[in-house]
Amino acid sequence: MNFFRSSKPIELPKHNCVLPHALRVPSLEKLVGKRVVLASNSPRRKEILRTVGLEPEIVPSTFEEDLSHGQFEDLHEYPVATATHKAVEVYQRLVSESPEDSPDLVIAADTVVLTHPPPGLDSVPFEHEGSVHQEVLEKPSSKQDNLRMLLDLNCAICEVVTGVSLVYPVLEAPGYKIKSLDERTLVHFADNPKELLEAYANSGEGVDRAGGFAVQVPKCECLCSSIQGLGGLLIRKVDGDYQNVVGFPVASFFKFLEVLCEEEDDFLEV
C-alpha cells in the first residue's frame, strides 16, 4: 500500500504571493491564496518585498502622475495622493478586465524627496527655521537637471517621503476601500566637491530616482543598514527607515497590515 499517493490531485491556490521563507505572522497568513498586486514596475520595491517573503503580481499603473504640487498645503500628502491614484487605477482596471478574478489587494507607492525639511524633526537643527521653502524633487529630466538637484542637496538635509496606498474590495459603494500611510526618512548629504557631483550626475545612476540619487540594495544580497550604490558616496548619514530611501518602507507596511487585520473587519474578507 502506498501511503504517499492519493487518487485526488492536490489543489494549489490559483494565487499565492506568500513565499516559503516568509514569517508565519497573521498579516501574511491572511494573504495566502489571495490575489495581491503591486502597482509598480520598480525592481527595488519588488526585491524588498520578495526579501521578506511577499511576491505580488506586477501590474504597473497607467496613472500620469501629474498632480500639481501647489494643491497640497502639506507636501507630505502629495506622494500619498499619487500612490492612491495608482492603486485605484490598477484596481478598477483589473476588476473591469476580469471581474471573476478581481484583486484582493492592490499595493501602490510613490517616493519623492523634499528639500529643507522643517525644524523639529529628528536631527534637523532649529536654526534652519524659515530659511528656505520646501521643494519637491522627483525624477530629474536630464543629467543637467540631476546636477541641479545634487547641488541643492549638497551639504544639506533632505526628507525622503514614500506614500503607500492599499486598495481592497468591500461590499459597500464604490466597492473598494483605500487605506494609506506615509514614511519619512532624513538623508544628510556630505559636503561634496562639485567635481564629484558632476561625475555622479554624468554616471546616469540617479536619472530614474526621486531626488536624483540612488540608494539601492545589490541583487541577491540581503537588506542591510548601509548605503549601497554610487550614491552612497554623497551621503553622510540616514535618520530613519533606510529601506524607505531605497524605495519601499517595508517595516511600516507590515505593521500597517497587522493593524488592518486587527481593526478592519472587512479587510480581505470579501
Short mmCIF file of C-alpha atoms in Angstrom, two decimals:
data_model
loop_
_atom_site.label_atom_id
_atom_site.label_comp_id
_atom_site.label_asym_id
_atom_site.label_seq_id
_atom_site.Cartn_x
_atom_site.Cartn_y
_atom_site.Cartn_z
CA MET A 1 0.00 0.00 0.00
CA ASN A 2 1.31 3.42 -0.94
CA PHE A 3 0.53 5.93 1.80
CA PHE A 4 2.13 8.79 -0.12
CA ARG A 5 -0.07 8.81 -3.19
CA SER A 6 -3.66 9.92 -3.42
CA SER A 7 -6.07 9.49 -6.28
CA LYS A 8 -7.28 13.04 -5.65
CA PRO A 9 -4.93 15.68 -7.08
CA ILE A 10 -3.67 18.34 -4.73
CA GLU A 11 -5.34 21.65 -5.50
CA LEU A 12 -2.91 24.51 -5.22
CA PRO A 13 -4.28 28.04 -4.81
CA LYS A 14 -4.57 29.97 -8.06
CA HIS A 15 -2.82 32.91 -6.46
CA ASN A 16 -0.20 32.75 -3.77
CA CYS A 17 2.09 35.69 -3.19
CA VAL A 18 3.47 34.40 0.11
CA LEU A 19 6.84 32.70 -0.31
CA PRO A 20 8.01 29.72 1.77
CA HIS A 21 10.56 31.74 3.74
CA ALA A 22 8.01 34.33 4.91
CA LEU A 23 7.47 34.67 8.65
CA ARG A 24 4.33 32.97 9.93
CA VAL A 25 2.52 36.07 11.15
CA PRO A 26 -1.24 36.76 10.90
CA SER A 27 -0.93 39.52 8.30
CA LEU A 28 0.99 37.32 5.86
CA GLU A 29 -1.07 34.22 6.57
CA LYS A 30 -4.14 36.22 5.58
CA LEU A 31 -2.56 36.89 2.18
CA VAL A 32 -2.10 33.19 1.36
CA GLY A 33 -4.22 32.31 -1.66
CA LYS A 34 -5.11 35.95 -2.30
CA ARG A 35 -4.51 37.88 -5.50
CA VAL A 36 -2.13 40.60 -4.36
CA VAL A 37 -0.94 43.14 -6.92
CA LEU A 38 1.91 45.65 -6.81
CA ALA A 39 1.00 48.64 -8.98
CA SER A 40 4.62 49.38 -9.79
CA ASN A 41 7.33 48.22 -12.15
CA SER A 42 10.08 49.21 -9.71
CA PRO A 43 12.63 46.40 -9.35
CA ARG A 44 13.66 47.85 -5.99
CA ARG A 45 10.17 47.62 -4.49
CA LYS A 46 9.73 44.13 -5.91
CA GLU A 47 13.04 42.97 -4.43
CA ILE A 48 12.37 44.49 -1.00
CA LEU A 49 9.01 42.72 -0.76
CA ARG A 50 10.45 39.47 -2.06
CA THR A 51 13.21 39.54 0.53
CA VAL A 52 10.64 39.48 3.34
CA GLY A 53 8.56 36.76 1.69
CA LEU A 54 5.99 38.59 -0.42
CA GLU A 55 5.90 38.27 -4.21
CA PRO A 56 2.87 40.13 -5.56
CA GLU A 57 1.75 40.16 -9.16
CA ILE A 58 3.24 43.14 -11.02
CA VAL A 59 0.76 45.40 -12.82
CA PRO A 60 2.20 48.90 -13.38
CA SER A 61 -0.23 51.78 -13.12
CA THR A 62 -1.03 53.95 -16.12
CA PHE A 63 -1.77 56.99 -13.95
CA GLU A 64 0.07 60.00 -15.39
CA GLU A 65 1.47 61.16 -12.01
CA ASP A 66 0.76 64.75 -12.94
CA LEU A 67 -0.81 66.11 -9.75
CA SER A 68 0.04 69.73 -9.04
CA HIS A 69 2.27 70.24 -6.01
CA GLY A 70 0.52 73.53 -5.36
CA GLN A 71 -2.77 71.89 -4.43
CA PHE A 72 -1.23 70.37 -1.29
CA GLU A 73 -0.85 72.55 1.77
CA ASP A 74 1.26 69.77 3.29
CA LEU A 75 3.66 68.36 0.68
CA HIS A 76 3.79 65.04 2.54
CA GLU A 77 0.28 64.42 1.21
CA TYR A 78 1.50 64.60 -2.40
CA PRO A 79 3.13 61.12 -2.66
CA VAL A 80 0.20 59.61 -0.75
CA ALA A 81 -2.26 61.09 -3.25
CA THR A 82 -0.19 59.86 -6.18
CA ALA A 83 0.04 56.36 -4.69
CA THR A 84 -3.72 56.36 -4.15
CA HIS A 85 -4.41 57.27 -7.78
CA LYS A 86 -2.05 54.49 -8.91
CA ALA A 87 -3.70 51.88 -6.71
CA VAL A 88 -7.26 52.83 -7.66
CA GLU A 89 -6.43 52.89 -11.39
CA VAL A 90 -4.97 49.38 -11.27
CA TYR A 91 -7.75 48.01 -9.08
CA GLN A 92 -10.54 49.37 -11.29
CA ARG A 93 -8.79 48.18 -14.46
CA LEU A 94 -8.30 44.64 -13.18
CA VAL A 95 -11.88 44.40 -11.92
CA SER A 96 -13.11 45.56 -15.33
CA GLU A 97 -10.86 43.13 -17.21
CA SER A 98 -11.58 40.11 -15.03
CA PRO A 99 -14.49 40.58 -12.60
CA GLU A 100 -14.45 36.89 -11.69
CA ASP A 101 -10.80 37.13 -10.64
CA SER A 102 -10.55 40.63 -9.23
CA PRO A 103 -7.63 41.53 -6.96
CA ASP A 104 -7.90 41.07 -3.22
CA LEU A 105 -5.31 43.74 -2.53
CA VAL A 106 -3.54 46.35 -4.65
CA ILE A 107 -0.41 47.99 -3.26
CA ALA A 108 0.94 51.23 -4.71
CA ALA A 109 3.74 53.53 -3.63
CA ASP A 110 5.25 56.84 -4.63
CA THR A 111 8.52 58.28 -3.37
CA VAL A 112 9.62 61.90 -3.51
CA VAL A 113 12.41 63.92 -1.98
CA LEU A 114 11.60 67.14 -0.13
CA THR A 115 14.35 69.69 0.26
CA HIS A 116 14.90 71.55 3.51
CA PRO A 117 12.75 69.58 5.98
CA PRO A 118 11.01 71.68 8.63
CA PRO A 119 12.72 72.16 12.01
CA GLY A 120 11.64 69.99 14.88
CA LEU A 121 12.20 66.70 13.06
CA ASP A 122 14.93 64.44 14.38
CA SER A 123 18.39 65.81 13.55
CA VAL A 124 17.06 68.99 11.90
CA PRO A 125 18.62 72.00 13.65
CA PHE A 126 16.21 74.73 14.69
CA GLU A 127 18.44 77.48 13.28
CA HIS A 128 17.25 76.44 9.80
CA GLU A 129 13.70 77.52 10.66
CA GLY A 130 12.06 79.61 7.98
CA SER A 131 15.20 79.70 5.85
CA VAL A 132 14.11 78.09 2.57
CA HIS A 133 10.84 76.99 1.01
CA GLN A 134 10.49 73.22 0.58
CA GLU A 135 10.68 71.87 -2.97
CA VAL A 136 9.50 68.50 -4.26
CA LEU A 137 12.23 66.66 -6.14
CA GLU A 138 11.03 63.84 -8.34
CA LYS A 139 13.00 62.14 -11.12
CA PRO A 140 15.35 64.54 -12.93
CA SER A 141 14.52 65.30 -16.54
CA SER A 142 18.16 65.17 -17.63
CA LYS A 143 21.70 64.84 -16.32
CA GLN A 144 21.87 68.63 -16.08
CA ASP A 145 18.69 68.66 -14.01
CA ASN A 146 20.19 65.88 -11.90
CA LEU A 147 23.23 68.07 -11.20
CA ARG A 148 20.97 70.99 -10.24
CA MET A 149 19.23 68.78 -7.67
CA LEU A 150 22.51 67.48 -6.26
CA LEU A 151 23.92 71.00 -5.88
CA ASP A 152 20.79 71.98 -3.95
CA LEU A 153 21.02 68.91 -1.71
CA ASN A 154 24.77 69.09 -1.15
CA CYS A 155 25.85 69.62 2.47
CA ALA A 156 22.17 69.77 3.45
CA ILE A 157 19.40 67.57 4.82
CA CYS A 158 16.55 66.31 2.69
CA GLU A 159 13.47 64.30 3.53
CA VAL A 160 12.59 61.15 1.60
CA VAL A 161 8.83 60.58 1.75
CA THR A 162 7.08 57.48 0.46
CA GLY A 163 3.32 57.30 0.27
CA VAL A 164 1.84 53.80 0.30
CA SER A 165 -1.81 53.15 -0.54
CA LEU A 166 -3.74 49.90 -0.30
CA VAL A 167 -6.99 49.22 -2.15
CA TYR A 168 -9.13 46.20 -1.32
CA PRO A 169 -12.73 45.16 -2.07
CA VAL A 170 -15.66 45.84 0.23
CA LEU A 171 -19.40 45.34 -0.18
CA GLU A 172 -20.47 48.97 0.15
CA ALA A 173 -20.11 51.54 -2.66
CA PRO A 174 -17.89 52.21 -4.52
CA GLY A 175 -16.86 48.58 -3.99
CA TYR A 176 -13.41 49.20 -2.57
CA LYS A 177 -11.72 50.85 0.38
CA ILE A 178 -8.48 52.85 0.45
CA LYS A 179 -6.00 52.89 3.32
CA SER A 180 -2.78 54.90 3.21
CA LEU A 181 0.36 55.72 5.14
CA ASP A 182 3.47 57.81 4.63
CA GLU A 183 7.01 57.14 5.80
CA ARG A 184 9.62 59.89 6.24
CA THR A 185 13.39 59.49 6.38
CA LEU A 186 16.05 62.18 6.71
CA VAL A 187 19.10 61.94 4.47
CA HIS A 188 22.18 64.02 5.32
CA PHE A 189 24.36 64.89 2.35
CA ALA A 190 28.09 65.29 2.87
CA ASP A 191 29.98 68.41 1.80
CA ASN A 192 30.87 67.04 -1.63
CA PRO A 193 33.12 68.80 -4.14
CA LYS A 194 31.37 69.90 -7.31
CA GLU A 195 33.56 67.57 -9.37
CA LEU A 196 32.14 64.56 -7.51
CA LEU A 197 28.56 65.74 -8.03
CA GLU A 198 29.23 66.27 -11.74
CA ALA A 199 30.77 62.82 -12.06
CA TYR A 200 27.81 61.25 -10.30
CA ALA A 201 25.28 63.09 -12.46
CA ASN A 202 27.17 62.00 -15.58
CA SER A 203 27.11 58.37 -14.42
CA GLY A 204 23.36 58.32 -15.03
CA GLU A 205 22.61 56.31 -11.90
CA GLY A 206 20.33 58.96 -10.43
CA VAL A 207 18.35 59.80 -13.56
CA ASP A 208 15.42 57.50 -12.76
CA ARG A 209 15.43 58.13 -8.99
CA ALA A 210 13.49 60.69 -6.99
CA GLY A 211 15.87 63.45 -5.96
CA GLY A 212 18.47 62.31 -8.48
CA PHE A 213 20.40 59.95 -6.21
CA ALA A 214 20.30 56.20 -5.75
CA VAL A 215 20.46 54.26 -2.52
CA GLN A 216 19.95 50.68 -3.53
CA VAL A 217 20.30 47.07 -2.49
CA PRO A 218 22.51 44.94 -4.73
CA LYS A 219 20.76 41.96 -6.31
CA CYS A 220 20.97 38.68 -4.38
CA GLU A 221 22.20 40.36 -1.21
CA CYS A 222 20.19 40.80 1.95
CA LEU A 223 18.91 44.17 3.04
CA CYS A 224 21.31 45.94 5.33
CA SER A 225 21.66 49.25 7.12
CA SER A 226 24.46 50.68 4.99
CA ILE A 227 24.39 52.88 1.93
CA GLN A 228 24.73 50.94 -1.32
CA GLY A 229 25.43 52.08 -4.87
CA LEU A 230 27.42 55.05 -6.17
CA GLY A 231 25.01 57.44 -4.46
CA GLY A 232 26.38 56.29 -1.13
CA LEU A 233 29.50 58.35 -1.83
CA LEU A 234 27.41 61.51 -1.45
CA ILE A 235 25.62 60.61 1.79
CA ARG A 236 26.90 61.25 5.31
CA LYS A 237 24.04 59.80 7.37
CA VAL A 238 20.49 58.44 7.20
CA ASP A 239 17.99 59.01 10.02
CA GLY A 240 15.02 56.66 9.85
CA ASP A 241 13.99 53.77 7.66
CA TYR A 242 16.81 53.00 5.21
CA GLN A 243 14.54 50.84 3.06
CA ASN A 244 12.24 53.83 2.63
CA VAL A 245 15.13 55.60 0.89
CA VAL A 246 15.65 52.54 -1.30
CA GLY A 247 12.01 52.73 -2.38
CA PHE A 248 9.60 50.97 -0.03
CA PRO A 249 9.08 51.25 3.77
CA VAL A 250 8.52 47.55 4.28
CA ALA A 251 8.58 47.59 8.10
CA SER A 252 5.83 50.21 8.32
CA PHE A 253 3.92 48.42 5.57
CA PHE A 254 3.76 45.17 7.54
CA LYS A 255 2.83 46.97 10.75
CA PHE A 256 0.05 48.64 8.78
CA LEU A 257 -1.17 45.24 7.54
CA GLU A 258 -1.27 43.99 11.14
CA VAL A 259 -3.37 46.99 12.19
CA LEU A 260 -5.80 46.45 9.30
CA CYS A 261 -6.13 42.76 10.16
CA GLU A 262 -6.94 43.64 13.77
CA GLU A 263 -9.15 46.69 13.31
CA GLU A 264 -10.87 46.37 9.91
CA ASP A 265 -13.48 43.61 9.90
CA ASP A 266 -13.83 43.70 6.11
CA PHE A 267 -10.10 43.61 5.30
CA LEU A 268 -9.54 40.78 2.77
CA GLU A 269 -12.88 39.22 3.70
CA VAL A 270 -14.90 39.95 0.53
#
